[in-house]
CSV table of C-alpha atoms in Angstrom, one decimal:
chain,number,residue,atom,x,y,z
G,1,MET,CA,0.0,0.0,0.0
G,2,SER,CA,3.0,2.3,0.3
G,3,ASP,CA,3.0,2.6,-3.5
G,4,PHE,CA,-0.3,4.7,-3.4
G,5,LEU,CA,0.3,8.4,-3.0
G,6,HIS,CA,-3.1,9.1,-1.5
G,7,SER,CA,-4.5,7.6,1.7
G,8,GLY,CA,-7.9,7.4,-0.1
G,9,TRP,CA,-6.7,4.4,-1.9
G,10,SER,CA,-6.0,2.5,1.4
G,11,LEU,CA,-9.6,3.2,2.5
G,12,PHE,CA,-10.8,2.1,-0.9
G,13,VAL,CA,-9.0,-1.2,-0.6
G,14,ALA,CA,-10.1,-1.8,2.9
G,15,GLY,CA,-13.7,-0.9,2.1
G,16,ALA,CA,-13.8,-3.1,-1.0
G,17,THR,CA,-12.4,-6.1,1.1
G,18,VAL,CA,-14.9,-5.8,3.9
G,19,LEU,CA,-17.8,-5.3,1.4
G,20,GLY,CA,-16.6,-8.3,-0.4
G,21,LEU,CA,-16.9,-10.5,2.7
G,22,VAL,CA,-20.3,-9.0,3.6
G,23,GLY,CA,-21.4,-9.7,0.1
G,24,CYS,CA,-20.4,-13.3,0.3
G,25,LEU,CA,-22.6,-13.8,3.4
G,26,TRP,CA,-25.5,-11.9,1.8
G,27,LEU,CA,-25.3,-14.1,-1.3
G,28,LEU,CA,-25.2,-17.2,0.9
G,29,PHE,CA,-28.3,-15.9,2.8
G,30,VAL,CA,-30.2,-15.2,-0.4
G,31,ALA,CA,-29.2,-18.6,-2.0
G,32,SER,CA,-30.2,-20.5,1.1
G,33,LYS,CA,-33.8,-19.3,0.8
G,34,ARG,CA,-36.0,-22.0,-0.7
G,35,GLU,CA,-39.1,-20.9,-2.5
G,36,VAL,CA,-41.6,-23.4,-3.9
G,37,MET,CA,-41.8,-23.0,-7.6
G,38,ALA,CA,-43.7,-26.1,-8.7
G,39,ASP,CA,-45.7,-28.9,-7.3
G,40,ASP,CA,-43.0,-31.4,-8.3
G,41,ASN,CA,-40.1,-29.4,-6.5
G,42,THR,CA,-38.6,-28.2,-9.7
G,43,THR,CA,-37.8,-24.6,-10.9
G,44,GLY,CA,-39.9,-25.2,-14.0
G,45,HIS,CA,-36.9,-25.3,-16.3
G,46,VAL,CA,-36.7,-28.3,-18.6
G,47,TRP,CA,-34.0,-29.3,-21.1
G,48,ASP,CA,-33.8,-32.0,-23.7
G,49,VAL,CA,-37.4,-32.9,-23.2
G,50,ASP,CA,-37.1,-34.6,-19.8
G,51,LEU,CA,-34.1,-33.0,-18.0
G,52,LYS,CA,-35.5,-31.0,-15.2
G,53,GLU,CA,-33.8,-28.4,-12.8
G,54,MET,CA,-34.6,-29.4,-9.2
G,55,ASN,CA,-35.2,-26.9,-6.5
G,56,ASN,CA,-33.3,-28.5,-3.7
G,57,PRO,CA,-31.8,-26.5,-0.8
G,58,LEU,CA,-28.0,-26.0,-0.4
G,59,PRO,CA,-26.3,-28.8,1.4
G,60,ARG,CA,-25.8,-27.8,5.2
G,61,TRP,CA,-22.2,-28.9,5.1
G,62,TRP,CA,-21.5,-26.6,2.1
G,63,MET,CA,-23.2,-23.6,3.8
G,64,TRP,CA,-21.2,-24.1,7.0
G,65,LEU,CA,-18.0,-24.5,5.0
G,66,PHE,CA,-18.7,-21.2,3.3
G,67,VAL,CA,-19.4,-19.4,6.6
G,68,ILE,CA,-16.2,-20.8,8.1
G,69,THR,CA,-14.3,-19.6,5.1
G,70,VAL,CA,-15.6,-16.1,5.5
G,71,VAL,CA,-14.9,-16.0,9.2
G,72,PHE,CA,-11.4,-17.3,8.6
G,73,ALA,CA,-10.8,-14.5,6.1
G,74,ALA,CA,-12.1,-12.0,8.7
G,75,ILE,CA,-9.8,-13.3,11.4
G,76,TYR,CA,-6.9,-13.3,9.0
G,77,LEU,CA,-7.5,-9.8,8.0
G,78,ALA,CA,-7.5,-8.8,11.7
G,79,LEU,CA,-4.2,-10.5,12.4
G,80,TYR,CA,-2.3,-9.8,9.2
G,81,PRO,CA,-1.9,-6.9,6.7
G,82,GLY,CA,-4.8,-6.8,4.1
G,83,LEU,CA,-7.0,-3.9,4.9
G,84,GLY,CA,-5.2,-1.1,3.1
G,85,LYS,CA,-2.6,0.4,5.5
G,86,PHE,CA,-3.8,-1.5,8.5
G,87,PRO,CA,-0.8,-3.6,9.6
G,88,GLY,CA,-2.7,-6.2,11.5
G,89,THR,CA,-2.8,-6.7,15.2
G,90,LEU,CA,0.3,-9.2,15.1
G,91,GLY,CA,2.4,-6.5,13.3
G,92,TRP,CA,3.6,-9.1,10.8
G,93,SER,CA,5.4,-8.0,7.6
G,94,SER,CA,7.5,-10.0,5.1
G,95,THR,CA,10.4,-7.6,5.7
G,96,GLY,CA,10.2,-8.2,9.5
G,97,GLN,CA,10.1,-12.0,9.0
G,98,TYR,CA,13.0,-11.9,6.6
G,99,LYS,CA,15.1,-9.9,9.1
G,100,THR,CA,14.1,-12.3,11.9
G,101,GLU,CA,15.1,-15.3,9.9
G,102,GLN,CA,18.3,-13.6,8.8
G,103,GLN,CA,19.2,-12.8,12.4
G,104,ARG,CA,18.4,-16.3,13.5
G,105,ALA,CA,20.6,-17.7,10.8
G,106,GLN,CA,23.5,-15.3,11.7
G,107,GLU,CA,23.2,-16.3,15.4
G,108,THR,CA,23.4,-20.0,14.4
G,109,MET,CA,26.5,-19.4,12.4
G,110,ALA,CA,28.3,-17.1,14.8
G,111,ALA,CA,30.2,-19.8,16.4
G,112,VAL,CA,31.3,-21.0,13.0
G,113,PHE,CA,32.6,-17.5,12.0
G,114,ASP,CA,34.2,-16.7,15.4
G,115,LYS,CA,36.7,-19.4,14.5
G,116,PHE,CA,37.7,-17.3,11.4
G,117,LYS,CA,37.6,-13.9,13.1
G,118,SER,CA,41.1,-13.8,14.4
G,119,MET,CA,42.7,-15.6,11.2
G,120,SER,CA,44.7,-13.4,8.7
G,121,ASN,CA,43.8,-13.5,5.0
G,122,GLU,CA,46.7,-15.7,4.3
G,123,GLN,CA,45.5,-18.2,6.9
G,124,LEU,CA,42.0,-18.1,5.7
G,125,ILE,CA,42.9,-18.7,2.0
G,126,LYS,CA,44.6,-21.9,3.1
G,127,ASP,CA,41.7,-23.2,5.2
G,128,PRO,CA,39.4,-25.4,3.2
G,129,ALA,CA,36.5,-24.8,5.5
G,130,ALA,CA,36.8,-21.0,5.2
G,131,MET,CA,37.2,-21.0,1.5
G,132,GLY,CA,34.2,-23.4,1.2
G,133,ILE,CA,32.0,-20.9,3.2
G,134,GLY,CA,33.5,-18.0,1.2
G,135,GLU,CA,32.6,-19.8,-2.1
G,136,ARG,CA,28.9,-20.3,-0.9
G,137,LEU,CA,28.7,-16.5,0.3
G,138,PHE,CA,30.0,-15.5,-3.1
G,139,GLY,CA,27.5,-17.8,-4.9
G,140,ASN,CA,24.6,-16.4,-2.9
G,141,ASN,CA,25.6,-12.7,-3.0
G,142,CYS,CA,28.1,-12.0,-5.8
G,143,ALA,CA,27.7,-14.5,-8.6
G,144,GLY,CA,24.5,-12.8,-9.9
G,145,CYS,CA,26.7,-10.0,-11.3
G,146,HIS,CA,30.2,-11.3,-11.4
G,147,GLY,CA,29.2,-14.8,-12.6
G,148,SER,CA,29.6,-18.2,-10.7
G,149,ASN,CA,33.3,-18.4,-11.9
G,150,ALA,CA,33.9,-14.8,-10.9
G,151,LYS,CA,35.0,-13.8,-14.4
G,152,GLY,CA,32.4,-11.1,-14.8
G,153,SER,CA,30.9,-9.9,-18.1
G,154,LYS,CA,30.5,-6.7,-19.9
G,155,GLY,CA,30.0,-4.0,-17.2
G,156,PHE,CA,30.8,-6.4,-14.4
G,157,PRO,CA,34.5,-6.7,-13.4
G,158,ASN,CA,36.4,-9.9,-13.6
G,159,LEU,CA,37.6,-10.7,-10.1
G,160,THR,CA,40.3,-13.4,-11.2
G,161,ASP,CA,42.7,-11.3,-13.3
G,162,GLY,CA,44.3,-9.0,-10.8
G,163,ASP,CA,43.0,-5.8,-12.3
G,164,TRP,CA,41.3,-3.8,-9.6
G,165,LEU,CA,39.5,-0.5,-10.1
G,166,TYR,CA,39.8,0.6,-6.4
G,167,GLY,CA,42.7,-1.8,-5.3
G,168,GLY,CA,42.9,-5.5,-4.7
G,169,SER,CA,44.0,-5.8,-1.1
G,170,PRO,CA,41.9,-7.8,1.2
G,171,GLU,CA,41.1,-4.7,3.2
G,172,THR,CA,40.0,-2.7,0.1
G,173,ILE,CA,37.9,-5.7,-1.1
G,174,ALA,CA,36.3,-5.9,2.3
G,175,GLU,CA,35.6,-2.1,2.1
G,176,THR,CA,34.1,-2.5,-1.3
G,177,ILE,CA,31.8,-5.3,-0.1
G,178,THR,CA,30.8,-3.4,2.9
G,179,LYS,CA,30.1,0.1,1.6
G,180,GLY,CA,29.7,-0.7,-2.2
G,181,ARG,CA,31.1,1.5,-5.0
G,182,MET,CA,29.7,4.0,-7.5
G,183,GLY,CA,31.9,4.7,-10.5
G,184,VAL,CA,30.9,7.6,-12.7
G,185,MET,CA,32.3,8.4,-16.1
G,186,PRO,CA,30.7,11.6,-17.1
G,187,PRO,CA,30.1,12.3,-20.9
G,188,MET,CA,33.1,14.1,-22.2
G,189,ALA,CA,32.0,14.7,-25.9
G,190,ALA,CA,31.4,18.4,-25.2
G,191,ALA,CA,34.8,18.8,-23.5
G,192,VAL,CA,36.8,17.0,-26.1
G,193,GLY,CA,35.3,19.0,-29.0
G,194,THR,CA,33.9,17.9,-32.2
G,195,ALA,CA,32.7,14.3,-33.1
G,196,GLU,CA,36.0,14.0,-35.0
G,197,ASP,CA,37.9,15.0,-32.0
G,198,ALA,CA,36.1,12.4,-30.0
G,199,ARG,CA,37.0,9.7,-32.5
G,200,ASN,CA,40.7,10.8,-32.4
G,201,VAL,CA,40.7,10.6,-28.6
G,202,ALA,CA,39.1,7.1,-28.8
G,203,ASN,CA,42.0,6.0,-31.1
G,204,TYR,CA,44.6,7.6,-28.8
G,205,VAL,CA,43.1,5.7,-25.8
G,206,LEU,CA,43.3,2.5,-27.8
G,207,SER,CA,47.0,3.2,-28.7
G,208,LEU,CA,47.8,3.3,-25.0
G,209,SER,CA,47.4,-0.4,-24.7
G,210,ASP,CA,48.6,-1.2,-28.2
G,211,SER,CA,45.1,-2.2,-29.3
G,212,PRO,CA,44.1,-2.1,-32.9
G,213,HIS,CA,43.8,1.7,-33.8
G,214,ASN,CA,44.2,4.4,-36.4
G,215,SER,CA,47.6,5.7,-35.8
G,216,ALA,CA,47.0,9.0,-37.6
G,217,ALA,CA,43.8,9.7,-35.6
G,218,ALA,CA,45.6,8.7,-32.4
G,219,GLN,CA,48.3,11.3,-32.9
G,220,LEU,CA,45.6,14.0,-33.5
G,221,GLY,CA,43.7,12.9,-30.3
G,222,LYS,CA,46.7,13.0,-28.1
G,223,ALA,CA,46.5,16.7,-27.3
G,224,LYS,CA,42.6,16.3,-26.6
G,225,TYR,CA,43.4,13.4,-24.2
G,226,VAL,CA,44.3,16.1,-21.5
G,227,VAL,CA,40.6,16.2,-20.5
G,228,CYS,CA,40.7,12.5,-19.7
G,229,ALA,CA,44.1,12.7,-17.9
G,230,ALA,CA,42.6,14.3,-14.8
G,231,CYS,CA,41.0,10.9,-13.9
G,232,HIS,CA,42.9,8.3,-15.9
G,233,GLY,CA,46.4,9.9,-15.5
G,234,PRO,CA,48.7,11.4,-18.1
G,235,GLU,CA,49.9,7.9,-19.0
G,236,GLY,CA,46.5,6.4,-18.8
G,237,LYS,CA,47.3,4.1,-15.9
G,238,GLY,CA,44.0,5.0,-14.0
G,239,ASN,CA,43.5,6.1,-10.5
G,240,LEU,CA,42.5,3.7,-7.7
G,241,ALA,CA,41.2,6.5,-5.5
G,242,LEU,CA,38.6,7.5,-8.1
G,243,GLY,CA,38.1,4.0,-9.5
G,244,ALA,CA,39.3,5.3,-12.9
G,245,PRO,CA,40.4,2.3,-15.1
G,246,ASN,CA,43.8,1.7,-16.3
G,247,LEU,CA,43.7,2.3,-20.0
G,248,THR,CA,47.0,0.6,-20.8
G,249,ASP,CA,46.3,-3.1,-19.9
G,250,LYS,CA,44.0,-4.3,-22.6
G,251,ILE,CA,41.2,-4.9,-20.0
G,252,TRP,CA,38.0,-3.4,-21.2
G,253,LEU,CA,35.1,-3.4,-18.7
G,254,HIS,CA,32.5,-2.1,-21.1
G,255,GLY,CA,33.8,-3.5,-24.4
G,256,TRP,CA,36.7,-2.7,-26.6
G,257,GLY,CA,37.3,-1.2,-30.0
G,258,GLU,CA,36.8,2.3,-31.4
G,259,GLY,CA,33.0,2.1,-31.1
G,260,ALA,CA,33.0,1.0,-27.5
G,261,VAL,CA,35.5,3.7,-26.4
G,262,LEU,CA,33.8,6.3,-28.4
G,263,ALA,CA,30.5,5.5,-26.8
G,264,MET,CA,32.1,5.8,-23.4
G,265,ILE,CA,33.5,9.3,-24.3
G,266,SER,CA,30.3,10.5,-25.8
G,267,GLN,CA,27.7,9.0,-23.4
G,268,GLY,CA,29.6,8.3,-20.2
G,269,LYS,CA,28.7,5.4,-17.7
G,270,THR,CA,27.5,5.0,-14.1
G,271,ASN,CA,28.3,1.6,-12.5
G,272,ILE,CA,26.9,0.8,-9.0
G,273,MET,CA,28.2,-1.9,-6.7
G,274,PRO,CA,25.7,-2.2,-3.8
G,275,GLY,CA,27.0,-2.4,-0.3
G,276,PHE,CA,26.3,-5.4,1.8
G,277,ALA,CA,26.7,-4.1,5.3
G,278,ASP,CA,23.0,-4.6,5.9
G,279,ARG,CA,23.0,-8.2,4.6
G,280,LEU,CA,26.2,-9.8,5.8
G,281,THR,CA,27.9,-9.6,9.2
G,282,ALA,CA,31.5,-8.3,9.6
G,283,GLN,CA,32.7,-11.8,10.1
G,284,GLN,CA,31.0,-13.1,6.9
G,285,ILE,CA,32.5,-10.1,4.9
G,286,HIS,CA,35.9,-11.0,6.4
G,287,VAL,CA,35.7,-14.5,5.0
G,288,LEU,CA,34.2,-13.4,1.7
G,289,ALA,CA,36.8,-10.9,1.1
G,290,ALA,CA,39.5,-13.4,1.7
G,291,TYR,CA,37.8,-15.7,-0.8
G,292,VAL,CA,37.5,-13.0,-3.5
G,293,TRP,CA,41.2,-12.1,-2.9
G,294,SER,CA,42.2,-15.6,-3.2
G,295,LEU,CA,40.7,-15.8,-6.8
G,296,SER,CA,43.5,-13.6,-8.2
G,297,GLN,CA,46.2,-14.5,-5.7
G,298,SER,CA,46.1,-18.3,-5.2
G,299,ALA,CA,48.9,-18.9,-7.7
G,300,THR,CA,51.2,-16.3,-6.0
G,301,LEU,CA,50.5,-17.6,-2.5
G,302,ALA,CA,51.0,-21.2,-3.6
G,303,ALA,CA,54.6,-20.4,-4.7
G,304,LYS,CA,55.5,-19.0,-1.3
């Protein structure tokens, strides 16, 4: 009911619900009256020569079942939400039930996560139980965007390649999971100049990673790249503080090639990574961050 902007809609829904229940009882009352229509206990309607409609009363069991159904509905509406904005005498809500169940689950798992609380990330990554839990947390909370294999897709970062927009330390990963991130690339077409200037800058950006590009256009776009350098750096190596991508490593989050880069320059992009502080406990985030970190560090740690 919170979707309605006027309280009148709440009253309308409540009134229609109550009138519907009353109407059901009235209909039952009317239908239960038996009027004699003919001497042979029929309604007088005949089909197919000898098929007659009888004027028998409603079965008592059916009538009482109907009444019980209406009474049950009335009790339900008194206890639970259903009459407009009336919350019900029990104060139940789906959100409240979800939070209660979540809290109960967290309390049940608290003893398990207390074991990992004092462990370092290096220790966690070598603990099969911790990594198993981390993998399950990842599957339930992160795989929807980053994929079950954590390799991401267009617009969703690959977490296995060691390329990090905000930094790849376990502490930074935990901060990202906790608070979320919002990366903004503003449209830069007007700042760059003409459409031809934007195309030239796109080719210069491609040249930074030695990706296929038009060399002549890239040389013309080098001077205009200065408007991009404020975020991506004069050498195009990015800025972890801003989440500005490294343009020299051939890793393209939103697609590669002149068309994709030109679209970013012209239209910009806003990417949002939601925070999970309200969904996961600090201990769960600690284990999950270690698991995510392990996806790009396992080979390095194994060599130690």
